[in-house]
C-alpha positions as semicolon CSV with decimal commas, in nm:
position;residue;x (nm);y (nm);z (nm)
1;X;0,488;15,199;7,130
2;X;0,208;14,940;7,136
3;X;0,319;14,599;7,050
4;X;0,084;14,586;6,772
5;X;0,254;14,905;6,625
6;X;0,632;14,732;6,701
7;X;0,450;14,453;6,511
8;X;0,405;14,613;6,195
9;X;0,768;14,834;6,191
10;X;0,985;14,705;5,878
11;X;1,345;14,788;5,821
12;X;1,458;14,921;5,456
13;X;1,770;14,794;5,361
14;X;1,961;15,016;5,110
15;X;2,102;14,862;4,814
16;X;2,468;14,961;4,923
17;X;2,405;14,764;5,244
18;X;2,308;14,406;5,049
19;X;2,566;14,149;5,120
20;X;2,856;14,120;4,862
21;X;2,699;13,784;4,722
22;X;2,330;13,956;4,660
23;X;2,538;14,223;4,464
24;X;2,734;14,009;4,262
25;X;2,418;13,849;4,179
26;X;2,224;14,182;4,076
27;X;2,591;14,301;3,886
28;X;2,541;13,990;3,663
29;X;2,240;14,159;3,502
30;X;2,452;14,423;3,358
31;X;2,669;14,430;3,064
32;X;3,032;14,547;3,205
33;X;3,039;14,893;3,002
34;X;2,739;15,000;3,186
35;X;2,765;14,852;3,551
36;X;3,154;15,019;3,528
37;X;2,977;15,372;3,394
38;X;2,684;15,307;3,668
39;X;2,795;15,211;3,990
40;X;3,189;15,256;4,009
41;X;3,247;15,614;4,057
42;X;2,983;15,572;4,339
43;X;3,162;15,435;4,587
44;X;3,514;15,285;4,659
45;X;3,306;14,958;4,819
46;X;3,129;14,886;4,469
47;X;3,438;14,991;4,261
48;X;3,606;14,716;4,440
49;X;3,347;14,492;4,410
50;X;3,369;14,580;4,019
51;X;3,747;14,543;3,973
52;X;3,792;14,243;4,143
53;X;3,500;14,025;3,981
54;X;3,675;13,748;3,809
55;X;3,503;13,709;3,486
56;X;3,382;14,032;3,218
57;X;3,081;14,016;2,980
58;X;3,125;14,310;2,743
59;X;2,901;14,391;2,457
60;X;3,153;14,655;2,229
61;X;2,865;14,750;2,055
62;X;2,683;14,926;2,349
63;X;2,957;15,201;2,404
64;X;2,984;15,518;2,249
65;X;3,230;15,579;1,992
66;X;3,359;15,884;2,167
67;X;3,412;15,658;2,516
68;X;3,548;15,359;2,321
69;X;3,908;15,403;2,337
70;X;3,906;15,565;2,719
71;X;3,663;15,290;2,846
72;X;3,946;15,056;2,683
73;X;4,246;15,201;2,858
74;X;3,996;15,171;3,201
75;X;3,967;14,829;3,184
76;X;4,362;14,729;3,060
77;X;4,409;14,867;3,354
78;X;4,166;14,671;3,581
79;X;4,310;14,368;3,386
80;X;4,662;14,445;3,491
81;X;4,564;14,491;3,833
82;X;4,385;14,188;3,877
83;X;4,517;13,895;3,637
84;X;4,234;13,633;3,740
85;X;3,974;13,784;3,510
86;X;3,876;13,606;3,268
87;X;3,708;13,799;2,956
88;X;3,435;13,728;2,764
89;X;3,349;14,003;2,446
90;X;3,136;14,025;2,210
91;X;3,245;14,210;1,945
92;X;3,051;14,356;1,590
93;X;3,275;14,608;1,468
94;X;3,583;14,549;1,244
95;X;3,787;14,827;1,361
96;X;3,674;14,786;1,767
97;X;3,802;14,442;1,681
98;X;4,116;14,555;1,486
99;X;4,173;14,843;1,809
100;X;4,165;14,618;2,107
101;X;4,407;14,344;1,979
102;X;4,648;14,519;1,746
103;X;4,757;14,796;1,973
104;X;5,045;14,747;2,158
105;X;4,871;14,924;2,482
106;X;4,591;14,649;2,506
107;X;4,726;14,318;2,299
108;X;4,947;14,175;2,585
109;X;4,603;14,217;2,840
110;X;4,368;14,102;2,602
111;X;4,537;13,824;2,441
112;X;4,413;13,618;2,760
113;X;4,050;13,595;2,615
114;X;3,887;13,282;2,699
115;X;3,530;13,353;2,494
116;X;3,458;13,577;2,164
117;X;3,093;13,635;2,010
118;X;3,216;13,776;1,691
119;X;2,967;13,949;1,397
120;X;3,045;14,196;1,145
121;X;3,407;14,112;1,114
122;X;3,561;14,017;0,833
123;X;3,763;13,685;0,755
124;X;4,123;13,828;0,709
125;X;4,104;13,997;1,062
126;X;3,987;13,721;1,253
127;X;4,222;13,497;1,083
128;X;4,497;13,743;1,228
129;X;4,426;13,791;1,511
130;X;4,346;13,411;1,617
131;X;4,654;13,215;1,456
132;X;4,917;13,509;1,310
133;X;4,879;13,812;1,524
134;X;5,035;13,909;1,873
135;X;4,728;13,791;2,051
136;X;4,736;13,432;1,994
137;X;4,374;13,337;2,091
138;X;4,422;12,986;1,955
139;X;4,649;12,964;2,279
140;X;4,376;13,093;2,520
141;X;4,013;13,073;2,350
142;X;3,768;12,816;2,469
143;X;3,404;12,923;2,374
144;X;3,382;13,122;1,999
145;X;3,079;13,219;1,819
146;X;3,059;13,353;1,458
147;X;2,714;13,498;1,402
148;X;2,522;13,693;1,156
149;X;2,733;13,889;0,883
150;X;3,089;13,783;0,847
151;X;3,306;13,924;0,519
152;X;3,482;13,748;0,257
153;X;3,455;13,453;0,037
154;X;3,379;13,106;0,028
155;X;3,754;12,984;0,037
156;X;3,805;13,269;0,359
157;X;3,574;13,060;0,545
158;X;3,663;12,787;0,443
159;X;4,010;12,788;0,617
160;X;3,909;12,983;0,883
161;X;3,651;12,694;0,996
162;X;3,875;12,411;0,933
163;X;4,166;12,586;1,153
164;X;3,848;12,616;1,431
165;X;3,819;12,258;1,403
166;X;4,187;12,129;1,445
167;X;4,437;12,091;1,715
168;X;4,544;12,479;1,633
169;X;4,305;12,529;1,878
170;X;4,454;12,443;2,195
171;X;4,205;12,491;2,415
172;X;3,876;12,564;2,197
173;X;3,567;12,400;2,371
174;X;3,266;12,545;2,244
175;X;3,211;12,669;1,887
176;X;2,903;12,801;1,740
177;X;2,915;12,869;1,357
178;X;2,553;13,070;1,286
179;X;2,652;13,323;1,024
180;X;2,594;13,457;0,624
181;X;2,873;13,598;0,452
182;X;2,882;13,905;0,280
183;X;3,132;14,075;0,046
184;X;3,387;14,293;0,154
185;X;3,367;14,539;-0,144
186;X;2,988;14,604;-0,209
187;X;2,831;14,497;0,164
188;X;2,614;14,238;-0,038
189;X;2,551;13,874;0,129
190;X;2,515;13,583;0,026
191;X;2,160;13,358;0,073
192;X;2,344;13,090;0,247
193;X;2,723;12,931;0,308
194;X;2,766;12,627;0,230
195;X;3,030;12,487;0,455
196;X;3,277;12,241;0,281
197;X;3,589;12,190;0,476
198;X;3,815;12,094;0,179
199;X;4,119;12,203;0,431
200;X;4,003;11,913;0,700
201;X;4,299;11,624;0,648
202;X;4,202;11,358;0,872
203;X;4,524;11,255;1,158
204;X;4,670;11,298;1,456
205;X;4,753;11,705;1,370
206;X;4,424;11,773;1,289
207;X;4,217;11,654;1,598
208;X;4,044;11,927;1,782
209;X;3,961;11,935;2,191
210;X;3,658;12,029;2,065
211;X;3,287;11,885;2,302
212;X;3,041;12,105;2,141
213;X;2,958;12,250;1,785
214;X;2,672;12,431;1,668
215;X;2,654;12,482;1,310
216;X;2,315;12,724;1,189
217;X;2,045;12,748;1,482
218;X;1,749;12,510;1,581
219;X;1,415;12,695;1,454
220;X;1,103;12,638;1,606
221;X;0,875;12,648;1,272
222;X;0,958;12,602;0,896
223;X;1,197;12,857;0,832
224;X;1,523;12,870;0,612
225;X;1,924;12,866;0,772
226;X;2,215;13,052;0,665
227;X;2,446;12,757;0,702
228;X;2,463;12,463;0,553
229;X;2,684;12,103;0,575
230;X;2,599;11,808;0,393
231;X;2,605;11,483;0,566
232;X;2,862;11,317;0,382
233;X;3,112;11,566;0,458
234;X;2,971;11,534;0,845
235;X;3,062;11,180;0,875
236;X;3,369;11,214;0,628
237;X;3,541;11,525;0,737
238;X;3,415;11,647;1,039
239;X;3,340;11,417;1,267
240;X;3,662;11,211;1,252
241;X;3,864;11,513;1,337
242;X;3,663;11,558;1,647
243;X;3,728;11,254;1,906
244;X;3,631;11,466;2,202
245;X;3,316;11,595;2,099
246;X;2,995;11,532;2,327
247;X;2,745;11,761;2,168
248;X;2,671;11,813;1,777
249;X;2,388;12,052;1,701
250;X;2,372;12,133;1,332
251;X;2,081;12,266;1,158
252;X;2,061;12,241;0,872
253;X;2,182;11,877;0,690
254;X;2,128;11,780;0,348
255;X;2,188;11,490;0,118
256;X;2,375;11,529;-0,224
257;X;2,117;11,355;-0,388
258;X;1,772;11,212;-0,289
259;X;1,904;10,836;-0,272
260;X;2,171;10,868;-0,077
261;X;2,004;10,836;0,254
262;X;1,928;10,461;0,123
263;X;2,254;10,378;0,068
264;X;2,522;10,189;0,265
265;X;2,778;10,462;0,391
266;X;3,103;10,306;0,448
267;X;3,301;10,565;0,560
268;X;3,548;10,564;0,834
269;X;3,399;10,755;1,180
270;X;3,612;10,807;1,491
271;X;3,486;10,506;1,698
272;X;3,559;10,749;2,030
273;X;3,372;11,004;1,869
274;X;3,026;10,822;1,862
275;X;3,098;10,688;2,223
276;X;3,128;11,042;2,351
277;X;2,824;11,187;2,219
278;X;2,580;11,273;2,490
279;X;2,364;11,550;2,269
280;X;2,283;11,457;1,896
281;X;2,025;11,734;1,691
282;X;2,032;11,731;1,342
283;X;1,769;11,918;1,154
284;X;1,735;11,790;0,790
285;X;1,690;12,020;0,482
286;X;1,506;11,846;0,251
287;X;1,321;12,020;-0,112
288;X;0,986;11,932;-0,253
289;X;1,063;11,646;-0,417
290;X;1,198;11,461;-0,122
291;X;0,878;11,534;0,132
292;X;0,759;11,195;0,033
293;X;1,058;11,031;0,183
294;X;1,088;11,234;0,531
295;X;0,999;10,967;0,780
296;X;1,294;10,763;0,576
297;X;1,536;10,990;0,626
298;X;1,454;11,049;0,991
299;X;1,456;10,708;1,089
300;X;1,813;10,629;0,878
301;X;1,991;10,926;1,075
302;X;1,868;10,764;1,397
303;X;1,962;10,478;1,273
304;X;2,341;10,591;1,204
305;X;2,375;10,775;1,529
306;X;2,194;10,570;1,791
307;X;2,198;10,201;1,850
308;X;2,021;9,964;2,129
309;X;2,299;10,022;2,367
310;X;2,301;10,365;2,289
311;X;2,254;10,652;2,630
312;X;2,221;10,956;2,469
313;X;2,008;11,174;2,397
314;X;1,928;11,250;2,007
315;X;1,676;11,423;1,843
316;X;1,612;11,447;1,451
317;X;1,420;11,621;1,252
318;X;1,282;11,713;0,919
319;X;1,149;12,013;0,772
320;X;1,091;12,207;0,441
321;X;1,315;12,442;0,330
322;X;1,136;12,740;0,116
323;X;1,331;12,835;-0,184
């Protein structure tokens, strides 16, 4: 062979020959339903690779009904062979909910949940399940996200989110609150939730470990949010009861009447709290009447949140909410 021709020879590699760490890599595009279904009846080197992985991304909606419960039993079993992994699920199905941490087969496995991305549950169950049931998550969660449709009532949530943001939570890092609720007897939601956090008593029992908390979602254009907080029960209720927290996202804020932006809030805020912040964005939900005073009300909530010696990072802004 010419050296020219040796020149120009290339080697395929096989994608059963990559190195472990180039796999790993390629398995983390894949929820886990699939990459178990796909790759680890192929051979025993990728089934190990697959059942010794140390964390699980599962998406309960992508699985057939008819493989639910036998996909299930698979991986409480990969979970009591290997007690390092550490599960993340998100779950949008009352009863796959209700069937993976009420039966006695799975509860004791997958009470060790460390992250939840919960829709299309209702109140009552997650309240269960968290705080009374034989899981315990309050004991093991540390990222949770409520999106989308979640059933009850206004006092359901209520409760529920004020438990979320107390010391219940004993290890609860991360929680995103993005959802509408809808009524558990005609499937109807509601245009918006309000949240109020009556149940928030301010003291030692109450404060949460929480650094970050998302309430509604940062649009990119004029658009509308599903929930709601107004700023006096931010600084009143909220914030006090969270001395850890580093990042506050919340979109969208509102003011319970037109002047109170103008006035002199002296309310009592954790002093820790403001020193931890690192991440302040606060988009502001303000009507018609109120457009005349936006640059106002931008420049009083940078006021309250930033000073001259302040390091963070904070961003506010205003936009028009169509009714």
């Amino acid at each position: 062979m010419s050296e020219r021709k040796r020149q120009k020879t290339t080697t395929l590699t096989k994608f059963e020959q990559l190195p472990n760490e180039l796999l790993l890599i390629c398995f983390d595009y894949f929820d886990y339903y699939y990459l178990y279904e796909t790759f680890s009846s192929l051979n025993q080197h990728f089934k190990n690779l697959i059942q010794y992985r140390t964390e699980i991304y599962l998406n309960m909606k992508l699985i057939p009904n008819e493989k639910f419960l036998p996909f299930c039993s698979q991986l409480n079993q990969l979970i009591t062979t290997n007690h390092n992994y550490s599960l993340s699920i998100r779950i949008n199905n009352n009863y796959r909910f209700n069937s993976i941490f009420q039966d006695n087969l799975f509860n004791e496995n997958f009470s060790r949940i460390k992250s939840l991305k919960i829709t299309n549950v209702t109140v009552s169950t997650l309240l269960s399940i968290i705080f009374d049931g034989k899981t315990n998550l309050c004991h093991t969660l540390e990222r949770l996200s409520l999106f989308d449709k979640i059933g009850g009532t206004f006092q359901d949530i209520d409760r529920l989110c004020c438990d979320l943001i107390s010391s219940k939570m004993k290890l609860l890092k991360h929680l995103d609150l993005n959802f509408i609720l809808y009524s558990t007897g005609d499937n109807e939601c509601e245009e918006y939730v309000d949240l109020e956090f009556y149940g928030l008593s301010i003291g030692e029992k109450s404060f949460s470990n929480l650094e970050t908390i998302i309430i509604g979602y940062i649009p990119y254009d004029d658009t509308f949010t599903t929930s709601k907080l107004s700023f006096k029960r931010l600084i009143k209720r909220v914030l006090p009861c969270m001395p850890k927290l580093k990042t506050l996202m919340i979109n969208s804020i509102y003011f319970d009447t037109p002047d109170n932006y103008r006035q002199e809030h002296k309310v009592w805020v954790s002093s820790s709290t403001k020193t931890n912040l690192k991440l302040v964005k606060i988009w502001v939900d303000v009507n018609a009447n109120e457009q005349r005073d936006k640059e106002k009300m931008e420049k009083y909530l940078q006021n309250y949140f930033t000073n001259e010696n302040s390091t963070f990072k904070t961003t506010i802004k205003i936009f028009f909410v169509h009714s």
